[in-house]
């Protein structure tokens, strides 16, 4: 060996195998990291399902909603969506607001003599509460509506909180989207998720949100992004080919899927 400290020979006697050893170690680390991510995703999915079941998203056969309330509900949804867009809120905020609204009218009778103005006040309160749950940047109250006094809105917010028993962290289909897109969509082109979100908003006018499981609605919207002309057998085959989606009710998913097919 050359004893000259300036000789390049001092830098040329490393074992080249150490590079391959590093590559192998990194590969092992990546496998462990990926496995941990998969386990965390599955744990999160199971947590969502448990919460969905606990909240009791199912049809109440004894609930009768008057026609005038149904009409006022549609007007409330239109208002919520218009204000959500104007305020730059995420679509999930609009969906959560309507979920609060539907939960409210499932639990609290609305006197007919109060009519549309009262329903609009409830919808304002629901949007405010949803924004507090979902939005980092919230505008002042005056940007939501000028129709009601601030005191009336705050009292109605409290009424909604009491009727909903302060259960505001409700599950919506938006919570399932990332997981379902990863499992059901082989490709994820630009605009895929936003398109699915718009389908979720479109179904709000067609169904009472507290009567249907958010996971099934999310699955239907995701499958619509994959193929808009699936027969029930093909839809079932896609879902059953993924063991982790065992909890989905095929008939419910297909029912929402067909609703979304209507232009």
PDB file of C-alpha atoms in Angstrom:
ATOM      1  CA  UNK A   1       0.000   0.000   0.000  1.00  0.00           C
ATOM      2  CA  UNK A   2       1.272   3.443  -0.875  1.00  0.00           C
ATOM      3  CA  UNK A   3       2.241   5.337   2.315  1.00  0.00           C
ATOM      4  CA  UNK A   4       1.923   8.733   0.717  1.00  0.00           C
ATOM      5  CA  UNK A   5      -1.108  10.381   2.350  1.00  0.00           C
ATOM      6  CA  UNK A   6      -1.740  12.330  -0.861  1.00  0.00           C
ATOM      7  CA  UNK A   7      -1.909   9.147  -2.901  1.00  0.00           C
ATOM      8  CA  UNK A   8      -5.323   8.384  -4.408  1.00  0.00           C
ATOM      9  CA  UNK A   9      -4.764   4.743  -3.447  1.00  0.00           C
ATOM     10  CA  UNK A  10      -5.941   5.632   0.057  1.00  0.00           C
ATOM     11  CA  UNK A  11      -9.424   6.234  -1.382  1.00  0.00           C
ATOM     12  CA  UNK A  12      -9.666   3.152  -3.593  1.00  0.00           C
ATOM     13  CA  UNK A  13      -9.685   0.197  -1.256  1.00  0.00           C
ATOM     14  CA  UNK A  14     -13.309   0.285   0.001  1.00  0.00           C
ATOM     15  CA  UNK A  15     -15.314  -2.911  -0.394  1.00  0.00           C
ATOM     16  CA  UNK A  16     -17.832  -2.218  -3.214  1.00  0.00           C
ATOM     17  CA  UNK A  17     -20.287  -4.662  -1.656  1.00  0.00           C
ATOM     18  CA  UNK A  18     -21.206  -2.107   1.022  1.00  0.00           C
ATOM     19  CA  UNK A  19     -23.245  -0.229  -1.610  1.00  0.00           C
ATOM     20  CA  UNK A  20     -25.363  -3.305  -2.281  1.00  0.00           C
ATOM     21  CA  UNK A  21     -25.778  -3.864   1.456  1.00  0.00           C
ATOM     22  CA  UNK A  22     -27.148  -0.329   1.812  1.00  0.00           C
ATOM     23  CA  UNK A  23     -29.575  -0.943  -1.050  1.00  0.00           C
ATOM     24  CA  UNK A  24     -30.806  -4.142   0.575  1.00  0.00           C
ATOM     25  CA  UNK A  25     -31.259  -2.431   3.935  1.00  0.00           C
ATOM     26  CA  UNK A  26     -33.214   0.411   2.326  1.00  0.00           C
ATOM     27  CA  UNK A  27     -35.406  -2.091   0.501  1.00  0.00           C
ATOM     28  CA  UNK A  28     -36.180  -3.827   3.792  1.00  0.00           C
ATOM     29  CA  UNK A  29     -36.964  -0.492   5.430  1.00  0.00           C
ATOM     30  CA  UNK A  30     -39.313   0.426   2.564  1.00  0.00           C
ATOM     31  CA  UNK A  31     -41.153  -2.882   2.923  1.00  0.00           C
ATOM     32  CA  UNK A  32     -41.659  -2.278   6.635  1.00  0.00           C
ATOM     33  CA  UNK A  33     -42.794   1.322   6.057  1.00  0.00           C
ATOM     34  CA  UNK A  34     -45.241   0.281   3.334  1.00  0.00           C
ATOM     35  CA  UNK A  35     -46.651  -2.483   5.518  1.00  0.00           C
ATOM     36  CA  UNK A  36     -47.119  -0.050   8.396  1.00  0.00           C
ATOM     37  CA  UNK A  37     -48.912   2.395   6.096  1.00  0.00           C
ATOM     38  CA  UNK A  38     -51.254  -0.343   4.891  1.00  0.00           C
ATOM     39  CA  UNK A  39     -52.004  -1.400   8.466  1.00  0.00           C
ATOM     40  CA  UNK A  40     -52.685   2.211   9.475  1.00  0.00           C
ATOM     41  CA  UNK A  41     -55.012   2.705   6.503  1.00  0.00           C
ATOM     42  CA  UNK A  42     -56.947  -0.445   7.351  1.00  0.00           C
ATOM     43  CA  UNK A  43     -57.166   0.539  11.024  1.00  0.00           C
ATOM     44  CA  UNK A  44     -58.484   3.957   9.987  1.00  0.00           C
ATOM     45  CA  UNK A  45     -61.068   2.344   7.710  1.00  0.00           C
ATOM     46  CA  UNK A  46     -62.287   0.048  10.489  1.00  0.00           C
ATOM     47  CA  UNK A  47     -62.512   3.046  12.805  1.00  0.00           C
ATOM     48  CA  UNK A  48     -64.697   4.866  10.278  1.00  0.00           C
ATOM     49  CA  UNK A  49     -66.995   1.858   9.949  1.00  0.00           C
ATOM     50  CA  UNK A  50     -67.342   1.582  13.728  1.00  0.00           C
ATOM     51  CA  UNK A  51     -68.282   5.259  13.960  1.00  0.00           C
ATOM     52  CA  UNK A  52     -70.687   4.935  11.046  1.00  0.00           C
ATOM     53  CA  UNK A  53     -72.493   2.073  12.789  1.00  0.00           C
ATOM     54  CA  UNK A  54     -72.506   3.910  16.118  1.00  0.00           C
ATOM     55  CA  UNK A  55     -74.169   6.982  14.589  1.00  0.00           C
ATOM     56  CA  UNK A  56     -77.008   4.821  13.279  1.00  0.00           C
ATOM     57  CA  UNK A  57     -77.265   5.728   9.602  1.00  0.00           C
ATOM     58  CA  UNK A  58     -80.423   3.815   8.735  1.00  0.00           C
ATOM     59  CA  UNK A  59     -83.947   4.449   7.560  1.00  0.00           C
ATOM     60  CA  UNK A  60     -86.457   5.404  10.231  1.00  0.00           C
ATOM     61  CA  UNK A  61     -89.681   3.820   9.013  1.00  0.00           C
ATOM     62  CA  UNK A  62     -91.701   5.822  11.560  1.00  0.00           C
ATOM     63  CA  UNK A  63     -90.379   9.177  10.398  1.00  0.00           C
ATOM     64  CA  UNK A  64     -92.825  11.172   8.280  1.00  0.00           C
ATOM     65  CA  UNK A  65     -91.583  14.431   6.785  1.00  0.00           C
ATOM     66  CA  UNK A  66     -94.268  16.767   5.481  1.00  0.00           C
ATOM     67  CA  UNK A  67     -94.197  17.784   1.852  1.00  0.00           C
ATOM     68  CA  UNK A  68     -93.625  21.429   2.725  1.00  0.00           C
ATOM     69  CA  UNK A  69     -90.563  20.470   4.789  1.00  0.00           C
ATOM     70  CA  UNK A  70     -89.242  18.419   1.860  1.00  0.00           C
ATOM     71  CA  UNK A  71     -89.606  21.434  -0.397  1.00  0.00           C
ATOM     72  CA  UNK A  72     -87.971  23.695   2.173  1.00  0.00           C
ATOM     73  CA  UNK A  73     -85.156  21.133   2.499  1.00  0.00           C
ATOM     74  CA  UNK A  74     -84.427  21.351  -1.230  1.00  0.00           C
ATOM     75  CA  UNK A  75     -84.305  25.129  -0.957  1.00  0.00           C
ATOM     76  CA  UNK A  76     -81.968  24.828   2.022  1.00  0.00           C
ATOM     77  CA  UNK A  77     -79.628  22.526   0.063  1.00  0.00           C
ATOM     78  CA  UNK A  78     -79.536  25.001  -2.821  1.00  0.00           C
ATOM     79  CA  UNK A  79     -78.723  27.810  -0.405  1.00  0.00           C
ATOM     80  CA  UNK A  80     -76.008  25.796   1.371  1.00  0.00           C
ATOM     81  CA  UNK A  81     -74.314  24.879  -1.897  1.00  0.00           C
ATOM     82  CA  UNK A  82     -74.493  28.445  -3.211  1.00  0.00           C
ATOM     83  CA  UNK A  83     -72.997  29.912  -0.042  1.00  0.00           C
ATOM     84  CA  UNK A  84     -70.369  27.162   0.170  1.00  0.00           C
ATOM     85  CA  UNK A  85     -69.101  28.013  -3.309  1.00  0.00           C
ATOM     86  CA  UNK A  86     -69.272  31.756  -2.660  1.00  0.00           C
ATOM     87  CA  UNK A  87     -67.288  31.425   0.570  1.00  0.00           C
ATOM     88  CA  UNK A  88     -64.712  29.091  -0.968  1.00  0.00           C
ATOM     89  CA  UNK A  89     -65.522  26.193   1.349  1.00  0.00           C
ATOM     90  CA  UNK A  90     -64.698  22.565   0.623  1.00  0.00           C
ATOM     91  CA  UNK A  91     -67.582  20.449  -0.752  1.00  0.00           C
ATOM     92  CA  UNK A  92     -67.465  18.254   2.358  1.00  0.00           C
ATOM     93  CA  UNK A  93     -68.538  21.292   4.405  1.00  0.00           C
ATOM     94  CA  UNK A  94     -71.743  21.556   2.379  1.00  0.00           C
ATOM     95  CA  UNK A  95     -72.379  17.827   2.761  1.00  0.00           C
ATOM     96  CA  UNK A  96     -71.800  17.953   6.516  1.00  0.00           C
ATOM     97  CA  UNK A  97     -74.141  20.944   6.844  1.00  0.00           C
ATOM     98  CA  UNK A  98     -76.934  19.057   5.066  1.00  0.00           C
ATOM     99  CA  UNK A  99     -76.230  15.990   7.227  1.00  0.00           C
ATOM    100  CA  UNK A 100     -76.737  18.179  10.315  1.00  0.00           C
ATOM    101  CA  UNK A 101     -79.915  19.531   8.757  1.00  0.00           C
ATOM    102  CA  UNK A 102     -81.299  16.059   8.031  1.00  0.00           C
ATOM    103  CA  UNK A 103     -80.383  14.842  11.508  1.00  0.00           C
ATOM    104  CA  UNK A 104     -82.140  17.873  12.969  1.00  0.00           C
ATOM    105  CA  UNK A 105     -85.420  17.377  11.086  1.00  0.00           C
ATOM    106  CA  UNK A 106     -85.299  13.675  12.001  1.00  0.00           C
ATOM    107  CA  UNK A 107     -85.328  14.599  15.676  1.00  0.00           C
ATOM    108  CA  UNK A 108     -87.153  17.905  15.891  1.00  0.00           C
ATOM    109  CA  UNK A 109     -90.606  18.643  14.542  1.00  0.00           C
ATOM    110  CA  UNK A 110     -90.833  21.936  12.690  1.00  0.00           C
ATOM    111  CA  UNK A 111     -94.109  23.816  13.243  1.00  0.00           C
ATOM    112  CA  UNK A 112     -95.800  24.433   9.925  1.00  0.00           C
ATOM    113  CA  UNK A 113     -96.638  28.050  10.770  1.00  0.00           C
ATOM    114  CA  UNK A 114     -92.895  28.844  10.928  1.00  0.00           C
ATOM    115  CA  UNK A 115     -92.417  27.626   7.380  1.00  0.00           C
ATOM    116  CA  UNK A 116     -89.545  28.549   5.117  1.00  0.00           C
ATOM    117  CA  UNK A 117     -87.940  31.339   7.163  1.00  0.00           C
ATOM    118  CA  UNK A 118     -87.388  29.011  10.108  1.00  0.00           C
ATOM    119  CA  UNK A 119     -85.969  26.266   7.874  1.00  0.00           C
ATOM    120  CA  UNK A 120     -83.602  28.805   6.303  1.00  0.00           C
ATOM    121  CA  UNK A 121     -82.449  29.852   9.774  1.00  0.00           C
ATOM    122  CA  UNK A 122     -81.741  26.210  10.614  1.00  0.00           C
ATOM    123  CA  UNK A 123     -79.760  25.811   7.391  1.00  0.00           C
ATOM    124  CA  UNK A 124     -77.674  28.905   8.220  1.00  0.00           C
ATOM    125  CA  UNK A 125     -76.893  27.480  11.657  1.00  0.00           C
ATOM    126  CA  UNK A 126     -75.981  24.096  10.167  1.00  0.00           C
ATOM    127  CA  UNK A 127     -73.587  25.662   7.657  1.00  0.00           C
ATOM    128  CA  UNK A 128     -71.945  27.731  10.392  1.00  0.00           C
ATOM    129  CA  UNK A 129     -71.450  24.640  12.551  1.00  0.00           C
ATOM    130  CA  UNK A 130     -70.123  22.598   9.616  1.00  0.00           C
ATOM    131  CA  UNK A 131     -67.648  25.369   8.762  1.00  0.00           C
ATOM    132  CA  UNK A 132     -66.402  25.372  12.345  1.00  0.00           C
ATOM    133  CA  UNK A 133     -65.726  21.636  12.018  1.00  0.00           C
ATOM    134  CA  UNK A 134     -64.141  21.663   8.558  1.00  0.00           C
ATOM    135  CA  UNK A 135     -62.740  25.068   7.613  1.00  0.00           C
ATOM    136  CA  UNK A 136     -59.547  26.696   8.848  1.00  0.00           C
ATOM    137  CA  UNK A 137     -60.465  30.151   7.523  1.00  0.00           C
ATOM    138  CA  UNK A 138     -64.003  31.245   8.304  1.00  0.00           C
ATOM    139  CA  UNK A 139     -65.506  34.591   7.266  1.00  0.00           C
ATOM    140  CA  UNK A 140     -67.516  36.832   9.609  1.00  0.00           C
ATOM    141  CA  UNK A 141     -71.153  36.035  10.197  1.00  0.00           C
ATOM    142  CA  UNK A 142     -72.312  38.838   7.919  1.00  0.00           C
ATOM    143  CA  UNK A 143     -70.924  37.005   4.873  1.00  0.00           C
ATOM    144  CA  UNK A 144     -73.193  34.012   5.453  1.00  0.00           C
ATOM    145  CA  UNK A 145     -76.478  35.892   5.402  1.00  0.00           C
ATOM    146  CA  UNK A 146     -78.008  39.302   6.035  1.00  0.00           C
ATOM    147  CA  UNK A 147     -81.503  37.859   6.455  1.00  0.00           C
ATOM    148  CA  UNK A 148     -81.287  37.231  10.213  1.00  0.00           C
ATOM    149  CA  UNK A 149     -79.933  39.003  13.252  1.00  0.00           C
ATOM    150  CA  UNK A 150     -76.720  37.619  14.756  1.00  0.00           C
ATOM    151  CA  UNK A 151     -78.489  36.885  18.030  1.00  0.00           C
ATOM    152  CA  UNK A 152     -81.130  34.750  16.317  1.00  0.00           C
ATOM    153  CA  UNK A 153     -78.480  32.785  14.440  1.00  0.00           C
ATOM    154  CA  UNK A 154     -76.458  32.094  17.582  1.00  0.00           C
ATOM    155  CA  UNK A 155     -79.556  30.907  19.440  1.00  0.00           C
ATOM    156  CA  UNK A 156     -80.405  28.610  16.550  1.00  0.00           C
ATOM    157  CA  UNK A 157     -76.860  27.245  16.515  1.00  0.00           C
ATOM    158  CA  UNK A 158     -77.297  26.313  20.173  1.00  0.00           C
ATOM    159  CA  UNK A 159     -80.672  24.720  19.399  1.00  0.00           C
ATOM    160  CA  UNK A 160     -79.090  22.571  16.671  1.00  0.00           C
ATOM    161  CA  UNK A 161     -76.282  21.540  19.033  1.00  0.00           C
ATOM    162  CA  UNK A 162     -78.770  20.510  21.707  1.00  0.00           C
ATOM    163  CA  UNK A 163     -81.035  18.589  19.304  1.00  0.00           C
ATOM    164  CA  UNK A 164     -78.010  16.795  17.820  1.00  0.00           C
ATOM    165  CA  UNK A 165     -76.754  16.130  21.373  1.00  0.00           C
ATOM    166  CA  UNK A 166     -73.471  17.876  20.505  1.00  0.00           C
ATOM    167  CA  UNK A 167     -72.562  14.981  18.187  1.00  0.00           C
ATOM    168  CA  UNK A 168     -70.951  17.091  15.484  1.00  0.00           C
ATOM    169  CA  UNK A 169     -68.125  14.848  14.292  1.00  0.00           C
ATOM    170  CA  UNK A 170     -70.409  12.908  11.977  1.00  0.00           C
ATOM    171  CA  UNK A 171     -69.093  10.547   9.331  1.00  0.00           C
ATOM    172  CA  UNK A 172     -69.666  11.589   5.729  1.00  0.00           C
ATOM    173  CA  UNK A 173     -68.761   9.815   2.458  1.00  0.00           C
ATOM    174  CA  UNK A 174     -65.805  12.179   2.069  1.00  0.00           C
ATOM    175  CA  UNK A 175     -63.997  10.352   4.883  1.00  0.00           C
ATOM    176  CA  UNK A 176     -63.880   7.168   2.756  1.00  0.00           C
ATOM    177  CA  UNK A 177     -62.775   8.628  -0.562  1.00  0.00           C
ATOM    178  CA  UNK A 178     -58.990   8.289  -0.355  1.00  0.00           C
ATOM    179  CA  UNK A 179     -59.279   4.671   0.741  1.00  0.00           C
ATOM    180  CA  UNK A 180     -61.881   3.767  -1.889  1.00  0.00           C
ATOM    181  CA  UNK A 181     -60.035   5.545  -4.707  1.00  0.00           C
ATOM    182  CA  UNK A 182     -56.885   3.592  -3.851  1.00  0.00           C
ATOM    183  CA  UNK A 183     -58.784   0.296  -3.861  1.00  0.00           C
ATOM    184  CA  UNK A 184     -61.279   0.750  -6.694  1.00  0.00           C
ATOM    185  CA  UNK A 185     -59.509   3.032  -9.189  1.00  0.00           C
ATOM    186  CA  UNK A 186     -56.596   1.585 -11.123  1.00  0.00           C
ATOM    187  CA  UNK A 187     -55.687   5.074 -12.274  1.00  0.00           C
ATOM    188  CA  UNK A 188     -56.053   8.452 -10.599  1.00  0.00           C
ATOM    189  CA  UNK A 189     -56.141  11.106 -13.345  1.00  0.00           C
ATOM    190  CA  UNK A 190     -56.388  14.833 -12.524  1.00  0.00           C
ATOM    191  CA  UNK A 191     -59.884  15.796 -11.471  1.00  0.00           C
ATOM    192  CA  UNK A 192     -60.893  12.284 -10.414  1.00  0.00           C
ATOM    193  CA  UNK A 193     -61.475  13.109  -6.759  1.00  0.00           C
ATOM    194  CA  UNK A 194     -63.195  16.432  -7.431  1.00  0.00           C
ATOM    195  CA  UNK A 195     -65.530  14.656  -9.853  1.00  0.00           C
ATOM    196  CA  UNK A 196     -66.431  12.115  -7.196  1.00  0.00           C
ATOM    197  CA  UNK A 197     -67.057  14.918  -4.701  1.00  0.00           C
ATOM    198  CA  UNK A 198     -69.478  16.584  -7.107  1.00  0.00           C
ATOM    199  CA  UNK A 199     -71.410  13.325  -7.435  1.00  0.00           C
ATOM    200  CA  UNK A 200     -71.702  13.211  -3.654  1.00  0.00           C
ATOM    201  CA  UNK A 201     -73.161  16.703  -3.643  1.00  0.00           C
ATOM    202  CA  UNK A 202     -75.605  15.830  -6.404  1.00  0.00           C
ATOM    203  CA  UNK A 203     -77.156  12.980  -4.442  1.00  0.00           C
ATOM    204  CA  UNK A 204     -78.026  15.196  -1.464  1.00  0.00           C
ATOM    205  CA  UNK A 205     -81.277  16.292  -3.113  1.00  0.00           C
ATOM    206  CA  UNK A 206     -82.332  12.691  -3.758  1.00  0.00           C
ATOM    207  CA  UNK A 207     -81.955  11.030  -0.358  1.00  0.00           C
ATOM    208  CA  UNK A 208     -82.250  11.815   3.344  1.00  0.00           C
ATOM    209  CA  UNK A 209     -78.608  11.638   4.418  1.00  0.00           C
ATOM    210  CA  UNK A 210     -79.270  10.132   7.845  1.00  0.00           C
ATOM    211  CA  UNK A 211     -81.106   7.164   6.266  1.00  0.00           C
ATOM    212  CA  UNK A 212     -78.111   5.837   4.340  1.00  0.00           C
ATOM    213  CA  UNK A 213     -74.632   4.661   5.230  1.00  0.00           C
ATOM    214  CA  UNK A 214     -71.945   7.091   4.026  1.00  0.00           C
ATOM    215  CA  UNK A 215     -69.615   4.215   3.075  1.00  0.00           C
ATOM    216  CA  UNK A 216     -72.124   2.881   0.543  1.00  0.00           C
ATOM    217  CA  UNK A 217     -72.679   6.336  -0.947  1.00  0.00           C
ATOM    218  CA  UNK A 218     -68.910   6.889  -1.217  1.00  0.00           C
ATOM    219  CA  UNK A 219     -68.441   3.508  -2.900  1.00  0.00           C
ATOM    220  CA  UNK A 220     -71.172   4.272  -5.440  1.00  0.00           C
ATOM    221  CA  UNK A 221     -69.648   7.653  -6.319  1.00  0.00           C
ATOM    222  CA  UNK A 222     -66.181   6.125  -6.660  1.00  0.00           C
ATOM    223  CA  UNK A 223     -67.438   3.334  -8.910  1.00  0.00           C
ATOM    224  CA  UNK A 224     -69.211   5.908 -11.067  1.00  0.00           C
ATOM    225  CA  UNK A 225     -65.789   7.438 -11.671  1.00  0.00           C
ATOM    226  CA  UNK A 226     -64.522   4.027 -12.794  1.00  0.00           C
ATOM    227  CA  UNK A 227     -67.420   3.092 -15.067  1.00  0.00           C
ATOM    228  CA  UNK A 228     -70.763   4.818 -15.506  1.00  0.00           C
ATOM    229  CA  UNK A 229     -72.534   1.797 -17.006  1.00  0.00           C
ATOM    230  CA  UNK A 230     -72.005  -1.067 -14.565  1.00  0.00           C
ATOM    231  CA  UNK A 231     -74.671  -3.719 -14.226  1.00  0.00           C
ATOM    232  CA  UNK A 232     -75.314  -4.885 -10.682  1.00  0.00           C
ATOM    233  CA  UNK A 233     -73.383  -8.125 -11.255  1.00  0.00           C
ATOM    234  CA  UNK A 234     -70.328  -6.241 -12.519  1.00  0.00           C
ATOM    235  CA  UNK A 235     -70.506  -3.789  -9.636  1.00  0.00           C
ATOM    236  CA  UNK A 236     -70.738  -6.656  -7.161  1.00  0.00           C
ATOM    237  CA  UNK A 237     -67.766  -8.372  -8.776  1.00  0.00           C
ATOM    238  CA  UNK A 238     -65.618  -5.255  -8.389  1.00  0.00           C
ATOM    239  CA  UNK A 239     -66.470  -4.906  -4.720  1.00  0.00           C
ATOM    240  CA  UNK A 240     -66.189  -8.582  -3.758  1.00  0.00           C
ATOM    241  CA  UNK A 241     -62.798  -8.829  -5.486  1.00  0.00           C
ATOM    242  CA  UNK A 242     -61.432  -6.614  -2.690  1.00  0.00           C
ATOM    243  CA  UNK A 243     -61.719  -8.483   0.636  1.00  0.00           C
ATOM    244  CA  UNK A 244     -61.241  -5.299   2.691  1.00  0.00           C
ATOM    245  CA  UNK A 245     -64.596  -3.992   1.366  1.00  0.00           C
ATOM    246  CA  UNK A 246     -66.576  -6.856   2.889  1.00  0.00           C
ATOM    247  CA  UNK A 247     -68.693  -4.401   4.920  1.00  0.00           C
ATOM    248  CA  UNK A 248     -70.310  -2.761   1.873  1.00  0.00           C
ATOM    249  CA  UNK A 249     -73.943  -3.621   1.190  1.00  0.00           C
ATOM    250  CA  UNK A 250     -74.082  -4.408  -2.531  1.00  0.00           C
ATOM    251  CA  UNK A 251     -77.753  -3.564  -3.052  1.00  0.00           C
ATOM    252  CA  UNK A 252     -77.388  -0.223  -1.274  1.00  0.00           C
ATOM    253  CA  UNK A 253     -74.284   0.684  -3.280  1.00  0.00           C
ATOM    254  CA  UNK A 254     -76.018  -0.205  -6.542  1.00  0.00           C
ATOM    255  CA  UNK A 255     -79.111   1.778  -5.551  1.00  0.00           C
ATOM    256  CA  UNK A 256     -77.059   4.964  -5.058  1.00  0.00           C
ATOM    257  CA  UNK A 257     -75.061   4.162  -8.195  1.00  0.00           C
ATOM    258  CA  UNK A 258     -78.242   4.107 -10.301  1.00  0.00           C
ATOM    259  CA  UNK A 259     -79.403   7.384  -8.749  1.00  0.00           C
ATOM    260  CA  UNK A 260     -76.113   8.989  -9.774  1.00  0.00           C
ATOM    261  CA  UNK A 261     -76.539   7.680 -13.327  1.00  0.00           C
ATOM    262  CA  UNK A 262     -79.515   9.969 -13.876  1.00  0.00           C
ATOM    263  CA  UNK A 263     -78.288  13.162 -15.560  1.00  0.00           C
TER     264      UNK A 263
END
